[in-house]
CSV table of C-alpha atoms in Angstrom, one decimal:
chain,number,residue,atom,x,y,z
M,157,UNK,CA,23.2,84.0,-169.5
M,158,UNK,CA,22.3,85.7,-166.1
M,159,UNK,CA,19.1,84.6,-164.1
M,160,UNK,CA,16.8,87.7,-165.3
M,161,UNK,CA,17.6,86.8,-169.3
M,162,UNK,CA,16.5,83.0,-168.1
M,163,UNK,CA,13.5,84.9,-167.2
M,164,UNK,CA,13.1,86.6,-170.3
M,165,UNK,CA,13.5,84.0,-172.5
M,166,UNK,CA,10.7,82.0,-170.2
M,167,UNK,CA,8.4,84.7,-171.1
M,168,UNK,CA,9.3,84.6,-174.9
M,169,UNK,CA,8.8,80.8,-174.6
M,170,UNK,CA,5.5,80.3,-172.6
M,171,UNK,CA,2.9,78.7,-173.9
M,172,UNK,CA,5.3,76.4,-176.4
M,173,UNK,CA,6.8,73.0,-175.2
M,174,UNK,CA,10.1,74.2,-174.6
M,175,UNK,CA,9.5,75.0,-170.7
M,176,UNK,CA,8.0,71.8,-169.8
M,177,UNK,CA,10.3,69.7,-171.0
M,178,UNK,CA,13.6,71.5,-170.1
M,179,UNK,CA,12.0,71.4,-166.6
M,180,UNK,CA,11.1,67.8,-166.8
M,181,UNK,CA,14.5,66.8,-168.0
M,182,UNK,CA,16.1,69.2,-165.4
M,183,UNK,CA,13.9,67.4,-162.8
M,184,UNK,CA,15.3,63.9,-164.1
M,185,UNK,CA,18.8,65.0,-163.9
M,186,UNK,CA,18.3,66.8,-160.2
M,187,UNK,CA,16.3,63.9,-159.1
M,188,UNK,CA,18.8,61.6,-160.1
M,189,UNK,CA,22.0,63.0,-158.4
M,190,UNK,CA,20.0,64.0,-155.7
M,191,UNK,CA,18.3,60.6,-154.9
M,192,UNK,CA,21.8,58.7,-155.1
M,193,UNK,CA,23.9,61.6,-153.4
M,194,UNK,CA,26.0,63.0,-156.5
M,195,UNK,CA,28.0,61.6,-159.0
M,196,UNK,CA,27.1,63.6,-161.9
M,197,UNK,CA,29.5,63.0,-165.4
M,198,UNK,CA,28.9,65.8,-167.8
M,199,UNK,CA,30.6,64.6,-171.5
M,200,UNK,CA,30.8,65.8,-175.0
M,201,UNK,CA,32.3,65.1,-178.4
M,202,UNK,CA,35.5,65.9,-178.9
M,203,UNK,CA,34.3,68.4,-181.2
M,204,UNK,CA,32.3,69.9,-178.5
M,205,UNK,CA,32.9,70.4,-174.8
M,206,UNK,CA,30.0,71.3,-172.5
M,207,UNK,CA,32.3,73.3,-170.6
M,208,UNK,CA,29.9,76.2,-170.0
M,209,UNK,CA,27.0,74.0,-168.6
M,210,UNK,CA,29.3,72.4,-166.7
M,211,UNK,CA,30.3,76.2,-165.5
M,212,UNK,CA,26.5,77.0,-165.3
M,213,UNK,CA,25.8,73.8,-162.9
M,214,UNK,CA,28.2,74.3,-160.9
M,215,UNK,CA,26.8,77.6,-160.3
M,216,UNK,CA,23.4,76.0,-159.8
M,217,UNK,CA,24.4,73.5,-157.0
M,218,UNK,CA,25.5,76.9,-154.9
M,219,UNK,CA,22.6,79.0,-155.3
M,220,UNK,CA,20.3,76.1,-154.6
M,221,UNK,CA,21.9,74.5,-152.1
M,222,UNK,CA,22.1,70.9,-154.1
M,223,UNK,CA,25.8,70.4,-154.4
M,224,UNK,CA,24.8,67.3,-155.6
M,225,UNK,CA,24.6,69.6,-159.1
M,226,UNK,CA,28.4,70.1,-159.4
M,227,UNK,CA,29.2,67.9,-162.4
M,228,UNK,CA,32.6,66.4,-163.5
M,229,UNK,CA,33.6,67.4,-166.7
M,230,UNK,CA,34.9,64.6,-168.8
M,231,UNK,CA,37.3,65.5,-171.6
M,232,UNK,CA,37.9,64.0,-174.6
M,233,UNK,CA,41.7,65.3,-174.8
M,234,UNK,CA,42.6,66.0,-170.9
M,235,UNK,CA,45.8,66.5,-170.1
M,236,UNK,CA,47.6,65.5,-166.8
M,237,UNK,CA,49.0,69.5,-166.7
M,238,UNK,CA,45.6,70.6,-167.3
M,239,UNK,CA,44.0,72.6,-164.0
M,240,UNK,CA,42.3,69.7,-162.1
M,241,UNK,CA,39.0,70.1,-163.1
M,242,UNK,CA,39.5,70.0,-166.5
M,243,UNK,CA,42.4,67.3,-166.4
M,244,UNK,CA,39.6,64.4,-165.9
M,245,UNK,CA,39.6,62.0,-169.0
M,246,UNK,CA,37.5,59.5,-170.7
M,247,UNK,CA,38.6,57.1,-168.7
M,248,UNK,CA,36.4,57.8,-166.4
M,249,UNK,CA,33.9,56.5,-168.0
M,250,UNK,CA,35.0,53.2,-167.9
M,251,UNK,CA,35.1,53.5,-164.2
M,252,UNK,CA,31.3,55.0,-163.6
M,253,UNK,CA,29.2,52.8,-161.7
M,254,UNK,CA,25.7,52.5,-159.9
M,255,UNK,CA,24.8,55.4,-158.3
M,256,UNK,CA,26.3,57.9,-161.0
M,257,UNK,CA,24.9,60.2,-163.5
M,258,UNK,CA,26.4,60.4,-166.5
M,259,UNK,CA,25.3,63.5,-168.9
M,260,UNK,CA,25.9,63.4,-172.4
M,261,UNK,CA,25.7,66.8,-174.7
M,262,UNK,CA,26.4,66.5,-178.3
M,263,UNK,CA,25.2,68.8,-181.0
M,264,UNK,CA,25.3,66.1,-183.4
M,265,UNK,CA,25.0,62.1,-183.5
M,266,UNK,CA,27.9,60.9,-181.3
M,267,UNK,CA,30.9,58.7,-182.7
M,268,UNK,CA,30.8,55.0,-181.9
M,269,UNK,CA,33.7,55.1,-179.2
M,270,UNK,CA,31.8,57.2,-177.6
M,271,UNK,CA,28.5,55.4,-177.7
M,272,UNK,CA,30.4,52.3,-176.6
M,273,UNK,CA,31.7,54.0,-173.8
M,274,UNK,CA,28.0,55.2,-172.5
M,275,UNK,CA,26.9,51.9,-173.2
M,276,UNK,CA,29.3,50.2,-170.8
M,277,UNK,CA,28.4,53.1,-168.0
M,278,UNK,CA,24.8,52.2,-168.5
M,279,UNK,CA,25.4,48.5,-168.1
M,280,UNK,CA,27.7,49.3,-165.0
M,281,UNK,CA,24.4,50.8,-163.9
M,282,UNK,CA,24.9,54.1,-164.2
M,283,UNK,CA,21.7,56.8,-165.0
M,284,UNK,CA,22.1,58.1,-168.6
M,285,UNK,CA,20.9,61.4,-169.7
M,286,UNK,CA,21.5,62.5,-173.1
M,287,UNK,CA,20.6,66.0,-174.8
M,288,UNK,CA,21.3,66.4,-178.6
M,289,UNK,CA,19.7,65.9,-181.6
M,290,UNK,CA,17.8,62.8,-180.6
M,291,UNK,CA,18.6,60.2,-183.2
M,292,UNK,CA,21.2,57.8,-183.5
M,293,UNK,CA,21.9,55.3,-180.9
M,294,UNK,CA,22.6,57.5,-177.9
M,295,UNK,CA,18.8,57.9,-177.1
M,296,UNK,CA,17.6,54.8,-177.5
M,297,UNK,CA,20.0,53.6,-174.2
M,298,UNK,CA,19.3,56.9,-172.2
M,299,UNK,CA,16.7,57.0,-169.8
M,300,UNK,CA,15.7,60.2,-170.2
M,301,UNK,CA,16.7,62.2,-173.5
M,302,UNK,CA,15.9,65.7,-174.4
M,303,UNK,CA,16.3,66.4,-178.2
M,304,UNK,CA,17.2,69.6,-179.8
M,305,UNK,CA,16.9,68.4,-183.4
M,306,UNK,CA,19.4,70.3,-186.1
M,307,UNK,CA,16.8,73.8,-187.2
M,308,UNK,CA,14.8,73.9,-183.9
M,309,UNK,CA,13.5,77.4,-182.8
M,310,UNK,CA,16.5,76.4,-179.8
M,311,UNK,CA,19.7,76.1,-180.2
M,312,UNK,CA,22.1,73.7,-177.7
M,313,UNK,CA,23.3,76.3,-176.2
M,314,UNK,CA,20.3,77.9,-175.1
M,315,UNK,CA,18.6,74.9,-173.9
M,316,UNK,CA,21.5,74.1,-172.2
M,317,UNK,CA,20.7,77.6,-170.0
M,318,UNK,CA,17.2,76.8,-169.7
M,319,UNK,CA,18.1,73.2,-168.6
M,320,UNK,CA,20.9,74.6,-165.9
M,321,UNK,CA,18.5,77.1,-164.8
M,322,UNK,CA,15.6,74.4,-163.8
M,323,UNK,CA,17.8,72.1,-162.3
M,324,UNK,CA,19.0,74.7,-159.8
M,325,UNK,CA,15.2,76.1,-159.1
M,326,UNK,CA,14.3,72.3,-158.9
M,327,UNK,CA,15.5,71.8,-155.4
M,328,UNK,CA,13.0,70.2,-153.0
M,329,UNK,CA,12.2,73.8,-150.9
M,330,UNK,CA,12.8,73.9,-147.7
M,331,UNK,CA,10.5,73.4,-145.0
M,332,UNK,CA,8.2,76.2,-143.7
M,333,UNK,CA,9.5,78.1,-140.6
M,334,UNK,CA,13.0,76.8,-141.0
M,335,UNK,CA,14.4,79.8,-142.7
M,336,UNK,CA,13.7,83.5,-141.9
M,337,UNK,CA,13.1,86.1,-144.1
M,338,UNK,CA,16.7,87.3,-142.6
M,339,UNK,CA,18.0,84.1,-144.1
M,340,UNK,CA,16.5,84.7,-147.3
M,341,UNK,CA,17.4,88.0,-147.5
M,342,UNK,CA,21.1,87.8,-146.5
M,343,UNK,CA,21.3,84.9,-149.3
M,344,UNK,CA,20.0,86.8,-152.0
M,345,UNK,CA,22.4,89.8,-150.6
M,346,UNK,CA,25.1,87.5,-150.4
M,347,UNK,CA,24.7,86.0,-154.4
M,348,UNK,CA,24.2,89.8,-155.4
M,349,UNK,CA,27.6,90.7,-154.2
M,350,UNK,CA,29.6,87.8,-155.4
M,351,UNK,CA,32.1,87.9,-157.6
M,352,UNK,CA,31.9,86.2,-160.9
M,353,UNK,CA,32.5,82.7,-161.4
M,354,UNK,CA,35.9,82.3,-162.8
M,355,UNK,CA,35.9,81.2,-166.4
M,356,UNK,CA,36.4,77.5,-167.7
């Protein structure tokens, strides 16, 4: 989803509490990565991989200048001959620490081994974000949760976008008189004319 459909879909949503609390949960997550210099986990099931937010964030950190943003994807079945940023495994859960962010996107209530292993990152002190359906244990140990309960007018995916999108606008702006409107305008030229982003 490109940045004018995130536009559209703001319009279709105003006025409903959709907006405010992507953005709030969007600010959570930037304000988290940003405050302790990166670190950002992004996990899934291993029925479901967040690879496209993880795609979408990435994205994100380069348009708004928070690299911070860039999330490592954690993979339920990585492989060591998988490309490198795929190839990054559970285990690196068990080795997440203060200072981290560790996102957790299910579409349904998450398996115990994996609850156990978000547990032990939150005792390690790491800051625990969780988006899914907002019952089950997963919630109650996150410090900030944004549920998308099974039959909402959202689906995952789509909040996922709105989430992504926030995040990115987010950004603490920078001060007056430091950038031209050159600067801004050879930006925006310069994210027109981009290619894609290669697919995950």
């Amino acid at each position: 989803m490109d940045a004018v459909r995130v536009a559209l879909l703001r319009e279709v949503l105003a006025g409903t509490e959709w907006l405010g609390s992507t953005r709030r949960f969007a600010g959570a997550l930037r304000g988290s990565v940003v405050s302790h210099g990166g670190g950002l986990l992004l996990v899934g099931t291993p029925e479901y991989e967040p690879w496209h937010l993880a795609a979408h964030l990435v994205d994100e950190a380069a348009w708004s200048g928070t690299p911070e943003l860039a999330p490592t994807l954690v993979r339920h079945d990585a492989r060591p001959s998988d490309p490198a940023h795929l190839a990054v495994g559970l285990g690196r859960l068990e080795a997440a620490r203060r200072g981290e962010t560790l996102l957790v996107v299910a579409p349904t209530t998450p398996a115990a081994p994996l609850v156990e292993r978000v547990s032990d990152a939150r005792r390690a002190g790491a800051t625990v974000l969780a988006l899914g359906p907002g019952q089950g244990e997963l919630p109650s140990m996150a410090h900030e949760v944004l549920a998308v309960p099974d039959g909402s007018e959202l689906d995952l995916d789509t909040v996922q976008h709105l989430v992504s999108a926030a995040a990115g606008e987010n950004a603490l702006p920078t001060p007056r008189g430091q950038r031209r409107l050159r600067d801004r305008v050879a930006r925006l030229a310069e994210h027109l004319t981009a290619p894609p982003p290669a697919r995950w």
